[in-house]
JSON list of C-alpha atoms in Angstrom, two decimals:
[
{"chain": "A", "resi": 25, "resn": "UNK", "atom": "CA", "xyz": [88.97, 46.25, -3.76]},
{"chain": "A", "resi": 26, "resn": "UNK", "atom": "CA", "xyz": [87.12, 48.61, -1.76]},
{"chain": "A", "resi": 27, "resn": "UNK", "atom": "CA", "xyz": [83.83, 46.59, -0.21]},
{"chain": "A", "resi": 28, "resn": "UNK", "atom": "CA", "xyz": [80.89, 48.86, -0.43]},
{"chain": "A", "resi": 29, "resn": "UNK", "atom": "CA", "xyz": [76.94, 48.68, 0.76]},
{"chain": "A", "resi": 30, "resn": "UNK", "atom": "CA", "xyz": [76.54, 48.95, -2.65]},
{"chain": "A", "resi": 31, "resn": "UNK", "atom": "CA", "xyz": [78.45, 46.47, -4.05]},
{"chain": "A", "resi": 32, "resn": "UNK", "atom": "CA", "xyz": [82.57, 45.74, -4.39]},
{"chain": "A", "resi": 33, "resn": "UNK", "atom": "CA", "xyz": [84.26, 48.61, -6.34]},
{"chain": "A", "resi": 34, "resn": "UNK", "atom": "CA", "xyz": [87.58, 46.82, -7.86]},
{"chain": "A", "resi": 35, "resn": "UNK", "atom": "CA", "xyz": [90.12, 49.90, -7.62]},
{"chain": "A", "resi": 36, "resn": "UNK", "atom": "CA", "xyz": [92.52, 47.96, -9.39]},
{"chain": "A", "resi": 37, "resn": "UNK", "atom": "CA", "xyz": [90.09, 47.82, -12.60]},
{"chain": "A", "resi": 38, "resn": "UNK", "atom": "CA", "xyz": [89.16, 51.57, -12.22]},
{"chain": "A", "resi": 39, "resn": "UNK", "atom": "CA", "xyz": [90.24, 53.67, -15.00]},
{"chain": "A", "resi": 40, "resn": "UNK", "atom": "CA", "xyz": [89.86, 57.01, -13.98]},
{"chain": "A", "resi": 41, "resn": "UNK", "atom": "CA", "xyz": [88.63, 60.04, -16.42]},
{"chain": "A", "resi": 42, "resn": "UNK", "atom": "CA", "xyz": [87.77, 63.50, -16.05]},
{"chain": "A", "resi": 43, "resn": "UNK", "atom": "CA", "xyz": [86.66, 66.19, -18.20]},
{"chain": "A", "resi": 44, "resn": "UNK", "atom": "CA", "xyz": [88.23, 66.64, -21.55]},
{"chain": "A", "resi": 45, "resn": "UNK", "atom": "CA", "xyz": [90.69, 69.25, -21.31]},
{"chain": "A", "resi": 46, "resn": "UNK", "atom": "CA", "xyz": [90.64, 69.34, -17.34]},
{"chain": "A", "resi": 47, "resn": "UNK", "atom": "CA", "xyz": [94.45, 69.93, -16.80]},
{"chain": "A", "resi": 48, "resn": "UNK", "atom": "CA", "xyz": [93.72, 71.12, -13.28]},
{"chain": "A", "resi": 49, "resn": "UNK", "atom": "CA", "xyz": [95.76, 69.27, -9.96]},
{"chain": "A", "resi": 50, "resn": "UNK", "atom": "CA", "xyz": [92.04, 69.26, -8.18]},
{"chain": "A", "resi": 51, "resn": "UNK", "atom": "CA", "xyz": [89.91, 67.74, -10.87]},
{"chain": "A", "resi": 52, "resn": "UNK", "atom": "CA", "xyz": [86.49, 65.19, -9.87]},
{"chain": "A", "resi": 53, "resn": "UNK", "atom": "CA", "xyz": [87.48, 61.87, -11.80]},
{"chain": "A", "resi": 54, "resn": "UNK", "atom": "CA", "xyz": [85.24, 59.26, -12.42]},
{"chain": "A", "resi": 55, "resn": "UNK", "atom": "CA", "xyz": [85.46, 54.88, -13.33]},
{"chain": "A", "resi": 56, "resn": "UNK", "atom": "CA", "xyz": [83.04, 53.25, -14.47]},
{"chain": "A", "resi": 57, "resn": "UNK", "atom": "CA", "xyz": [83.71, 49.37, -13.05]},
{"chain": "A", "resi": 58, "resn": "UNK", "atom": "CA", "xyz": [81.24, 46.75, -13.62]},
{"chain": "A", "resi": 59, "resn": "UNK", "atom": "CA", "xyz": [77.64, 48.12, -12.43]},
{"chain": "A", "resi": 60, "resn": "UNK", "atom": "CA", "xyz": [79.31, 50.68, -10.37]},
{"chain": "A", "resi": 61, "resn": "UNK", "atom": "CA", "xyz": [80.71, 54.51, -10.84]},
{"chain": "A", "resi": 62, "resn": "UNK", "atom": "CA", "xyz": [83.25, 55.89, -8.74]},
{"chain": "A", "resi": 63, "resn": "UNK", "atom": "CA", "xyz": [84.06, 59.39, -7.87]},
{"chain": "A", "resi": 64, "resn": "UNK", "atom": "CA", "xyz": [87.17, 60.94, -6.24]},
{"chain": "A", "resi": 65, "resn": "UNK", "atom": "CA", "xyz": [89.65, 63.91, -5.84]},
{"chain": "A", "resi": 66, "resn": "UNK", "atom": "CA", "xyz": [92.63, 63.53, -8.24]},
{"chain": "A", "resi": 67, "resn": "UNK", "atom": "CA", "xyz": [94.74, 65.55, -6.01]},
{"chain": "A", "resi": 68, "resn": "UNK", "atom": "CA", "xyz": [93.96, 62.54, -2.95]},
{"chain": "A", "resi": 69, "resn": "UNK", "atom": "CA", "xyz": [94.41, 59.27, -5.68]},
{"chain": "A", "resi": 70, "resn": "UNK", "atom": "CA", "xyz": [94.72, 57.02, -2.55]},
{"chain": "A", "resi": 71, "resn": "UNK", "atom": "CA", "xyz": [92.15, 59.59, -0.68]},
{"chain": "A", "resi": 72, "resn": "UNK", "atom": "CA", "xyz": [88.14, 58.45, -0.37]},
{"chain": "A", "resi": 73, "resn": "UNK", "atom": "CA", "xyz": [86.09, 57.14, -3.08]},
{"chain": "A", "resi": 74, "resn": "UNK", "atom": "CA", "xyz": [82.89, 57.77, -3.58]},
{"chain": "A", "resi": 75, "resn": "UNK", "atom": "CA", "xyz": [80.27, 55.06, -5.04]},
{"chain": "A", "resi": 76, "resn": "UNK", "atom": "CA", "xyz": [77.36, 55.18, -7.20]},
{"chain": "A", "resi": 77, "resn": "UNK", "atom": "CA", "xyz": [74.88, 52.69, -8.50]},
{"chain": "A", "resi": 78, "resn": "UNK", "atom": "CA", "xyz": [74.46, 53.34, -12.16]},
{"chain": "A", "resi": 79, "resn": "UNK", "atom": "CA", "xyz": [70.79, 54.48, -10.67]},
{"chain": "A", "resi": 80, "resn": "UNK", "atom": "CA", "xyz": [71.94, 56.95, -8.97]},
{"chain": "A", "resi": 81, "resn": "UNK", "atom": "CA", "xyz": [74.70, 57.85, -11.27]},
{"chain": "A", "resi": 82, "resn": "UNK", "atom": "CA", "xyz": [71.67, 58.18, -14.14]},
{"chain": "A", "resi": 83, "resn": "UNK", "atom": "CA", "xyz": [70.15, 60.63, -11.94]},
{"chain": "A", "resi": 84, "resn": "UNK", "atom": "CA", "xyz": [72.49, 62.71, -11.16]},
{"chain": "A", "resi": 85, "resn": "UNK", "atom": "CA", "xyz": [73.56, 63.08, -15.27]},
{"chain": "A", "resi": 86, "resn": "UNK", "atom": "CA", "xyz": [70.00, 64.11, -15.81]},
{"chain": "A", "resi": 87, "resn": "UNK", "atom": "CA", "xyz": [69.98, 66.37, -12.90]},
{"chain": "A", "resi": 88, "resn": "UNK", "atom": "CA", "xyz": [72.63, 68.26, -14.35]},
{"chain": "A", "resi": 89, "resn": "UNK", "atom": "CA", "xyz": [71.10, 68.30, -18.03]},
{"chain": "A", "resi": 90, "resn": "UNK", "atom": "CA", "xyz": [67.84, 69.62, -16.53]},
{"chain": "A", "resi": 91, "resn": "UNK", "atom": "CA", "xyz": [70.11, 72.32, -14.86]},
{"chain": "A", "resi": 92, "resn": "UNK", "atom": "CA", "xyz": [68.80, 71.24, -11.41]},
{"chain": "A", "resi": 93, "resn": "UNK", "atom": "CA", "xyz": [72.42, 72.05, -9.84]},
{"chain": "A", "resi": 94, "resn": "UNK", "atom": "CA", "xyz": [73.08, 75.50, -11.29]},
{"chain": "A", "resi": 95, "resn": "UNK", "atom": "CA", "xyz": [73.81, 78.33, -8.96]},
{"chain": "A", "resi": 96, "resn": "UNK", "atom": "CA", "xyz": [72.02, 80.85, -10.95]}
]
């Protein structure tokens, strides 16, 4: 379990997904455990997670629907 400001994140429940069709070593994964998203590198599986509140993991979602993180 990794203890969090945010809340405990129970790694062992985590079942991590990525894009469909992502066969890449580097891929972002995501788990969705209890009120809680985490994020991490699939090439570093024991490497740093990173934790969102569903909040913030809303946000983000939208912000890429609206476009708001495209480099064009």
């Amino acid at each position: 379990m990794t203890t969090h400001p945010k809340g405990d994140f129970d790694l062992s429940r985590a079942v991590w997904q990525r894009a469909e069709g992502d066969t890449s070593e580097a891929a972002v994964e995501i788990a969705f455990v209890d009120d809680l998203v985490g994020m991490r590198n699939s090439a570093e599986p024991d490497g740093p997670v990173l934790v969102f509140t569903q909040a913030e993991w809303d946000a983000f979602v939208a912000g890429a629907q609206d476009g708001e993180f495209d480099l064009d």
